[in-house]
Tab-separated table of C-alpha atoms and ligand atoms in Angstrom:
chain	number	residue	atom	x	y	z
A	1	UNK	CA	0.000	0.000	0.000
A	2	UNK	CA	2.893	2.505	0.598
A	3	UNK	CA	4.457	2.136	-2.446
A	4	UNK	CA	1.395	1.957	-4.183
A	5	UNK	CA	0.370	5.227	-2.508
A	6	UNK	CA	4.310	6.810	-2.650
A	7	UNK	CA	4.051	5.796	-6.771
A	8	UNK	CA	0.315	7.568	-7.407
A	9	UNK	CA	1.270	10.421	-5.885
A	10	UNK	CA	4.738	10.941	-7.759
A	11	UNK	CA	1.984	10.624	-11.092
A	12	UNK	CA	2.094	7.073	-12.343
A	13	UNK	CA	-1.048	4.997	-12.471
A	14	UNK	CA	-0.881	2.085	-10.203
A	15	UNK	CA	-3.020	-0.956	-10.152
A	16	UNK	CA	-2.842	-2.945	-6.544
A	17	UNK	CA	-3.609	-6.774	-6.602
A	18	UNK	CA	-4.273	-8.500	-3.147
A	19	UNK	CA	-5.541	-11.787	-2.764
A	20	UNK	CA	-7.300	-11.014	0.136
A	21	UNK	CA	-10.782	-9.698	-0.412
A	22	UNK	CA	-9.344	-6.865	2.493
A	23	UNK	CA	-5.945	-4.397	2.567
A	24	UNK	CA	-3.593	-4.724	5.101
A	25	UNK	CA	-1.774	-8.341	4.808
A	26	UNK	CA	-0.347	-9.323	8.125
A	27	UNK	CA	-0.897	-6.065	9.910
A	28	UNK	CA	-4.388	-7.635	10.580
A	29	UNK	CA	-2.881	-10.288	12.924
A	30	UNK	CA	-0.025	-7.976	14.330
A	31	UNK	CA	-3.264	-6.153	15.480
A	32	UNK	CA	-4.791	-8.494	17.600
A	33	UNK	CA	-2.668	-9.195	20.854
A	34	UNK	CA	-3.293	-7.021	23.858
A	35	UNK	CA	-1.566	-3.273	23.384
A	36	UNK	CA	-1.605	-3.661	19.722
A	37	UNK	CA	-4.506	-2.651	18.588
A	38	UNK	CA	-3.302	0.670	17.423
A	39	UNK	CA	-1.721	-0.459	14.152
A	40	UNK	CA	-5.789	-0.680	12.870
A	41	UNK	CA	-5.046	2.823	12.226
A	42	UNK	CA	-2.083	2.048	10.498
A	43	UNK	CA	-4.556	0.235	8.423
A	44	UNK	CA	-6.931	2.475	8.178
A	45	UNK	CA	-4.558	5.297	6.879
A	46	UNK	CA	-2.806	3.309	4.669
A	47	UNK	CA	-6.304	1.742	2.992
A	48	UNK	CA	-7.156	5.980	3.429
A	49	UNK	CA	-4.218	6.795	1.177
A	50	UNK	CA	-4.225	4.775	-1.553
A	51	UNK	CA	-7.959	5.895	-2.166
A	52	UNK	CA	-7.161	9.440	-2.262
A	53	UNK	CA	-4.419	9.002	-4.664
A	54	UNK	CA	-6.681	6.827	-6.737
A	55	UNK	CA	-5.154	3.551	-6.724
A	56	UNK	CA	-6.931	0.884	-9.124
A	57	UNK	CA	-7.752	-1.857	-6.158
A	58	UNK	CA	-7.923	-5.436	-7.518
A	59	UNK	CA	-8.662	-7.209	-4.263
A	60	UNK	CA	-9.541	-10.816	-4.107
A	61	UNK	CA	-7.147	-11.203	-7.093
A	62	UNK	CA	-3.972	-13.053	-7.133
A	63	UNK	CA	-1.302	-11.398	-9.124
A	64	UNK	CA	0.112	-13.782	-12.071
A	65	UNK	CA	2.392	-13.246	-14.806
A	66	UNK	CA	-0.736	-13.222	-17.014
A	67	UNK	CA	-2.616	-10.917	-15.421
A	68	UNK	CA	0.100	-8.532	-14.546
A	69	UNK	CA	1.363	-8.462	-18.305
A	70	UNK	CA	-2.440	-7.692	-19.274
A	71	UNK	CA	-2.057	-4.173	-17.856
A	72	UNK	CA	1.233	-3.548	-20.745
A	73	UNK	CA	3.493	-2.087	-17.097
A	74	UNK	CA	6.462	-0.288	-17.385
A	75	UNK	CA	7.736	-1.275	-13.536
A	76	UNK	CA	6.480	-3.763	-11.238
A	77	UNK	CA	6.574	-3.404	-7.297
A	78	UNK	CA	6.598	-7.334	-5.677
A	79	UNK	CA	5.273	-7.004	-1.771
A	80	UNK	CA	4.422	-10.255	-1.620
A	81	UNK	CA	5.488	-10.546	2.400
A	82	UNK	CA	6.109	-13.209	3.793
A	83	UNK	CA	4.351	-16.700	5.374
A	84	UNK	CA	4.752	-18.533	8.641
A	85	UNK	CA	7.910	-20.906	8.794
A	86	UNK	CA	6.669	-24.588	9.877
A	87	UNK	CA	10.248	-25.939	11.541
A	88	UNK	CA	10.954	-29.797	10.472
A	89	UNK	CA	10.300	-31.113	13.817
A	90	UNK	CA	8.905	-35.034	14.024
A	91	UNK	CA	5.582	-35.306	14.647
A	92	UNK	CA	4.847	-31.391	13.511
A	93	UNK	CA	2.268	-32.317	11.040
A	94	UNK	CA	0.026	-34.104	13.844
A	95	UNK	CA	-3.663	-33.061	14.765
A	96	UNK	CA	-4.076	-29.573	16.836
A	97	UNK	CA	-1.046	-28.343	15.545
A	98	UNK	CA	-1.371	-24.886	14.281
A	99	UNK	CA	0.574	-21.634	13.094
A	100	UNK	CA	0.555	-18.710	15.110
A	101	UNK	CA	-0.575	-16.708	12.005
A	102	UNK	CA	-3.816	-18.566	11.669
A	103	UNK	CA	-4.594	-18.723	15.319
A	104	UNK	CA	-4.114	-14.775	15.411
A	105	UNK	CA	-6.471	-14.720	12.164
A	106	UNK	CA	-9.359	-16.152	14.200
A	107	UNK	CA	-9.115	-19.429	11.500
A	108	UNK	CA	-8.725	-22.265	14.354
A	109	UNK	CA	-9.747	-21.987	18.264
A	110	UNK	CA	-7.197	-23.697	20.735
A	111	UNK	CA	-8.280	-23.874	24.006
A	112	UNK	CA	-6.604	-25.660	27.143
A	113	UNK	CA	-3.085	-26.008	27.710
A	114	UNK	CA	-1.323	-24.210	24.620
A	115	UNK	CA	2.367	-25.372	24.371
A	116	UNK	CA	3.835	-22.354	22.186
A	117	UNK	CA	7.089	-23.136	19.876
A	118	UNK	CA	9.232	-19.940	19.617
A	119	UNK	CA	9.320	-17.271	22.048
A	120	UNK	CA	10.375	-14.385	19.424
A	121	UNK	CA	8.021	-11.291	18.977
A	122	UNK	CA	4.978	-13.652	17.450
A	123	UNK	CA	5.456	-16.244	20.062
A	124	UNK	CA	5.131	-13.900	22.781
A	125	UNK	CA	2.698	-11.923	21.912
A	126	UNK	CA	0.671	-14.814	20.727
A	127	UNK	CA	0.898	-16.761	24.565
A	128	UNK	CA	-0.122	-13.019	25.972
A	129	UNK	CA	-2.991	-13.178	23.375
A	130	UNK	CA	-3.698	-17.129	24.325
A	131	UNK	CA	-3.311	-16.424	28.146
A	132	UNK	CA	-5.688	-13.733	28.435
A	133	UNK	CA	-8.351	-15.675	26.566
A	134	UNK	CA	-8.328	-18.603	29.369
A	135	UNK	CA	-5.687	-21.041	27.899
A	136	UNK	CA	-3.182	-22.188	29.772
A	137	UNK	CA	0.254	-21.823	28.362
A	138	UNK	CA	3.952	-22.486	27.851
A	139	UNK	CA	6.234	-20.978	25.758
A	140	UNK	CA	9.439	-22.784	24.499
A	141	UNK	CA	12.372	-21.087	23.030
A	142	UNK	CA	15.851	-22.521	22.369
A	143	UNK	CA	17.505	-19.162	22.636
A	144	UNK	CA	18.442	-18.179	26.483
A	145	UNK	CA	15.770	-15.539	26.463
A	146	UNK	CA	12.397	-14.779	25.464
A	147	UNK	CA	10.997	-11.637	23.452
A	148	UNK	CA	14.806	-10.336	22.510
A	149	UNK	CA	13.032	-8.267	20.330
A	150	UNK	CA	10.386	-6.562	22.255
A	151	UNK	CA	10.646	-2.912	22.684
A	152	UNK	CA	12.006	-2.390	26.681
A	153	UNK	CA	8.901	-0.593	27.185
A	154	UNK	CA	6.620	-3.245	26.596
A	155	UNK	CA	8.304	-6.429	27.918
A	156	UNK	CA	7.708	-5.541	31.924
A	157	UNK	CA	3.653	-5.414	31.232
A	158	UNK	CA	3.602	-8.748	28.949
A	159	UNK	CA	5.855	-10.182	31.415
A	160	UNK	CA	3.862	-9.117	34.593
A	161	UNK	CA	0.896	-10.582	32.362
A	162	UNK	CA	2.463	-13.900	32.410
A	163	UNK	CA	2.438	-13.462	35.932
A	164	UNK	CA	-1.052	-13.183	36.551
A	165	UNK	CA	-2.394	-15.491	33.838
A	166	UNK	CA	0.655	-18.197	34.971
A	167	UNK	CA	2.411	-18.686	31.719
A	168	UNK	CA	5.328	-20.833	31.954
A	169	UNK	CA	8.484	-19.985	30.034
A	170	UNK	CA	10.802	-22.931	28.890
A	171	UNK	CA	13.885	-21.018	27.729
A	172	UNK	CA	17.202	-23.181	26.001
A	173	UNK	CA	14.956	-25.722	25.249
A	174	UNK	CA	14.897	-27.115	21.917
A	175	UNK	CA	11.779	-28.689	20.873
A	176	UNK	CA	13.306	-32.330	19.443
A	177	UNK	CA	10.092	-34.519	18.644
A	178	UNK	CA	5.815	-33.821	19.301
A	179	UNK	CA	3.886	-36.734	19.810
A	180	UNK	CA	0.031	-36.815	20.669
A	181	UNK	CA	-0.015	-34.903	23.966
A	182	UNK	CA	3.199	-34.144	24.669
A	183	UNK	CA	6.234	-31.854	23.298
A	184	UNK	CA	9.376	-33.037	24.156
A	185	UNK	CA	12.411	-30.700	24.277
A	186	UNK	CA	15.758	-30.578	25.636
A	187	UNK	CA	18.256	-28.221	27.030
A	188	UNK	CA	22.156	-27.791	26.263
A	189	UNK	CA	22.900	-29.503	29.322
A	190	UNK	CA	20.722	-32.826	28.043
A	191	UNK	CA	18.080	-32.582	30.359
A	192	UNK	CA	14.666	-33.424	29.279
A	193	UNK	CA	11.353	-31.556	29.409
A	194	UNK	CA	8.223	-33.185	28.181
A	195	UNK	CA	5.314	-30.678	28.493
A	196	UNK	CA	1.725	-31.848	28.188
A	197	UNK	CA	-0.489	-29.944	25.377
A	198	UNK	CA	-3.978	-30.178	24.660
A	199	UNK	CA	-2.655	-27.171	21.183
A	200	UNK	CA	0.428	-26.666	20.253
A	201	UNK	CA	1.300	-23.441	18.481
A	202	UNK	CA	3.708	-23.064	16.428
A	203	UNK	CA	5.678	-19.457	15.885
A	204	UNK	CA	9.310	-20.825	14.215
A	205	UNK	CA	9.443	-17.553	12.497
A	206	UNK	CA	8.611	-16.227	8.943
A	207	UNK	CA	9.862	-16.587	5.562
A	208	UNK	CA	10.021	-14.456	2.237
A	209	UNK	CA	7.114	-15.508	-0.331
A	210	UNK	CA	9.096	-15.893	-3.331
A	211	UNK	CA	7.366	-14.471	-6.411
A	212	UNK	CA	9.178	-15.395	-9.626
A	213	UNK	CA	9.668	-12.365	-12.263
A	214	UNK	CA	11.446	-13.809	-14.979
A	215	UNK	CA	9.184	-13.223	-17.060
A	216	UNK	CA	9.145	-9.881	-16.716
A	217	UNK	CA	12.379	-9.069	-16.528
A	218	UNK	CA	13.293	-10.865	-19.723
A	219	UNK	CA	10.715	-8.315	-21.832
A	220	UNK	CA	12.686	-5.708	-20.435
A	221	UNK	CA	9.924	-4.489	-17.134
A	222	UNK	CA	11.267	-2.968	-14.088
A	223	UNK	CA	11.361	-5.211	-11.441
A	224	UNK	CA	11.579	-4.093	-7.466
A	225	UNK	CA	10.759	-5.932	-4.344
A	226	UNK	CA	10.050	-4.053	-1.042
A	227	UNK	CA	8.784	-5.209	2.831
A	228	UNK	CA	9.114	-8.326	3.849
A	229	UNK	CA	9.326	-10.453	0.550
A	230	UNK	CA	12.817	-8.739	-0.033
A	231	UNK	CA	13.904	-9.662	4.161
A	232	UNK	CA	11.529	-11.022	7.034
A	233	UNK	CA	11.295	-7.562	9.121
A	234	UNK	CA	9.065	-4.995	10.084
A	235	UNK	CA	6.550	-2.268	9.383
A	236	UNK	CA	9.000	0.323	9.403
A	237	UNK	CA	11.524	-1.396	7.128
A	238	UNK	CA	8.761	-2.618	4.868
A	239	UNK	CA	7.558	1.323	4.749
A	240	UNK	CA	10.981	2.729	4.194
A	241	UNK	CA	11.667	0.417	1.727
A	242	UNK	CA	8.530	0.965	-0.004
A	243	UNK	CA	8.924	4.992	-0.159
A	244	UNK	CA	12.156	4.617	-2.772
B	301	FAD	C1	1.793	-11.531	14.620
B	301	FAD	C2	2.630	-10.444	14.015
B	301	FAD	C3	2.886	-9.296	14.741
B	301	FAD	C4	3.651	-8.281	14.192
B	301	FAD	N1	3.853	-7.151	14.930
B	301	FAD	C5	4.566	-6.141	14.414
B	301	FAD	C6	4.786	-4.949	15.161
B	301	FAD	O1	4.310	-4.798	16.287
B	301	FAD	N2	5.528	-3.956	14.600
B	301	FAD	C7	6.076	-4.085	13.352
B	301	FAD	O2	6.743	-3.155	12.893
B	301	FAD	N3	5.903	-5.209	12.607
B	301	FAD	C8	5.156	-6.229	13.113
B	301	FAD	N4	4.968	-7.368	12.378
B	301	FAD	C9	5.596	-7.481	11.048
B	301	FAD	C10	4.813	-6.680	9.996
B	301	FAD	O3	3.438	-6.974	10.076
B	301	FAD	C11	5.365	-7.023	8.617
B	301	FAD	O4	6.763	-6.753	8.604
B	301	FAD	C12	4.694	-6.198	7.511
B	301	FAD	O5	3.299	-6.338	7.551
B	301	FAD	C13	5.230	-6.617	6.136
B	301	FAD	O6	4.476	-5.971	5.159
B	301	FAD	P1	4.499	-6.469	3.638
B	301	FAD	O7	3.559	-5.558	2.927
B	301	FAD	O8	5.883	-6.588	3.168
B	301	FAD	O9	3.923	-7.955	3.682
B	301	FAD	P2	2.506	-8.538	4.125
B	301	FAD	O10	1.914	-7.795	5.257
B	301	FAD	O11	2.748	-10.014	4.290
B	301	FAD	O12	1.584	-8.287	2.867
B	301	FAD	C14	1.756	-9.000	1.664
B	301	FAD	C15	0.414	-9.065	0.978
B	301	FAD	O13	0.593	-9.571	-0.334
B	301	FAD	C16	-0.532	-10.395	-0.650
B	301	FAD	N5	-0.095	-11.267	-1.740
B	301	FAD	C17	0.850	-12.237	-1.714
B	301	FAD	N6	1.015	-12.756	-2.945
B	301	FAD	C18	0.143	-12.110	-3.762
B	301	FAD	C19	-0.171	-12.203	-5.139
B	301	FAD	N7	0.476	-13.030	-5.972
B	301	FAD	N8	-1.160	-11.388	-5.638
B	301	FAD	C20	-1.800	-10.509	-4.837
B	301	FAD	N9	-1.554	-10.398	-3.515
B	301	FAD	C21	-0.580	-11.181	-3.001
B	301	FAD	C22	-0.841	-11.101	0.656
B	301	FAD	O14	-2.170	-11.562	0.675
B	301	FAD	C23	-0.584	-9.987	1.670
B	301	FAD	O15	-1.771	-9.267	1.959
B	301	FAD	C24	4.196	-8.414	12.888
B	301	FAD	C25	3.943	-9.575	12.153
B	301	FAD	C26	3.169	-10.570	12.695
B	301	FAD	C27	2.889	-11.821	11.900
């Protein structure tokens, strides 16, 4: 949406495809754990913007070679973003296993005790999320710390909300196999953890969606990539990006 907005208003015409029948790609999740509801405005300008600078909208449409070569471009912006990273782990593609992206999204309930894989931004934020809606939950993260990337200002209140809701925290524990009930993890030191799930969550991270322009390139379009399809990141990089 920023570069579609940044590119209207510089004069070109600009046609936006989204598959989704709504703007806003992942900022719709990021919006729904407690304290970050805010970035709905983000949405709301964004979706705002490219309006007033008269952006064709093609939503609900998937952008192809075909369709893209239809409209006879001269550049094409790829903001693809990025998808949810499912970590090889045995036993990961058992029943009431679930991404953190789809929980957030409202497209499966988990209920119970909710063992969480990762404890990076989406991790966290997701067991706050889980926690205050009655589940019971655990996070496990290999690295020695949880929420390394959480702004200083917000880690004491999700961490004082683990508190009250009890959410455990497995830190330097690597999850090694998941078998109907039970994740089982280990630390450096070899000791063993086996921690009893009714969900399991998983939030491993997120990769680039790759989004092939060959084609393109080879009759001579401009190609650029911007946000998170170029490097897994954040609103402000994406943004940034998008403005050049
Ligand atoms: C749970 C969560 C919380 C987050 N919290 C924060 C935060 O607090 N602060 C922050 O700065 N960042 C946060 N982020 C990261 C931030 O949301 C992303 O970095 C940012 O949204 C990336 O924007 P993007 O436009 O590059 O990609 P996306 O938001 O992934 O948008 C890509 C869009 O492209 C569409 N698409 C894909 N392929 C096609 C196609 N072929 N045709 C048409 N449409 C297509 C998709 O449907 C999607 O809507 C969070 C992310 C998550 C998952």
């Amino acid at each position: 949406m920023e570069a579609a907005r940044v590119a209207a208003k510089k004069g070109h015409s600009v046609t936006l495809f989204e598959t989704a029948t709504e703007l806003g790609g992942q900022l719709h999740i990021a919006a729904v754990p407690p304290r970050k509801n805010e970035i709905c405005r983000a949405i709301e300008d964004l979706v705002h913007a490219v309006h007033t600078q008269g952006v064709t909208l093609k939503l609900g449409q998937t952008a192809n070679i075909q369709s893209i070569l239809a409209l006879e471009p001269d550049a094409v912006i790829v903001a693809v973003g990025a998808s949810s990273f499912i970590p090889p782990i045995p036993g990961i593609d058992g029943k009431n296993l679930y991404d953190a992206w789809q929980v957030l999204a409202g497209k499966y309930k988990v209920s119970g005790r909710v063992a969480v894989i990762g404890g990076g931004v989406v991790g966290c934020e997701t067991a706050e999320y889980l926690a205050t809606q009655g589940c019971k939950v655990s996070i496990i993260e290999m690295g020695d710390q949880i929420g390394g990337d959480i702004s200083v200002t917000v880690l004491p209140s999700m961490l004082e909300n683990y508190k009250a809701y009890g959410v455990e925290q497995y830190t330097g524990y690597m999850v090694t196999s998941i078998n109907s009930g039970e994740v089982n993890c280990k630390d450096k030191n070899g000791s063993i953890a086996q921690i009893p799930y009714d969900y399991v969550v998983i939030a491993s991270g997120a990769r680039p969606v790759v989004f092939d322009t060959e084609a393109l390139s080879v009759k001579g379009i401009e190609v650029v990539q911007v946000g998170d399809c170029c490097e897994v990141a954040d609103i402000s990089y994406a943004t940034k990006k998008a403005k050049h």
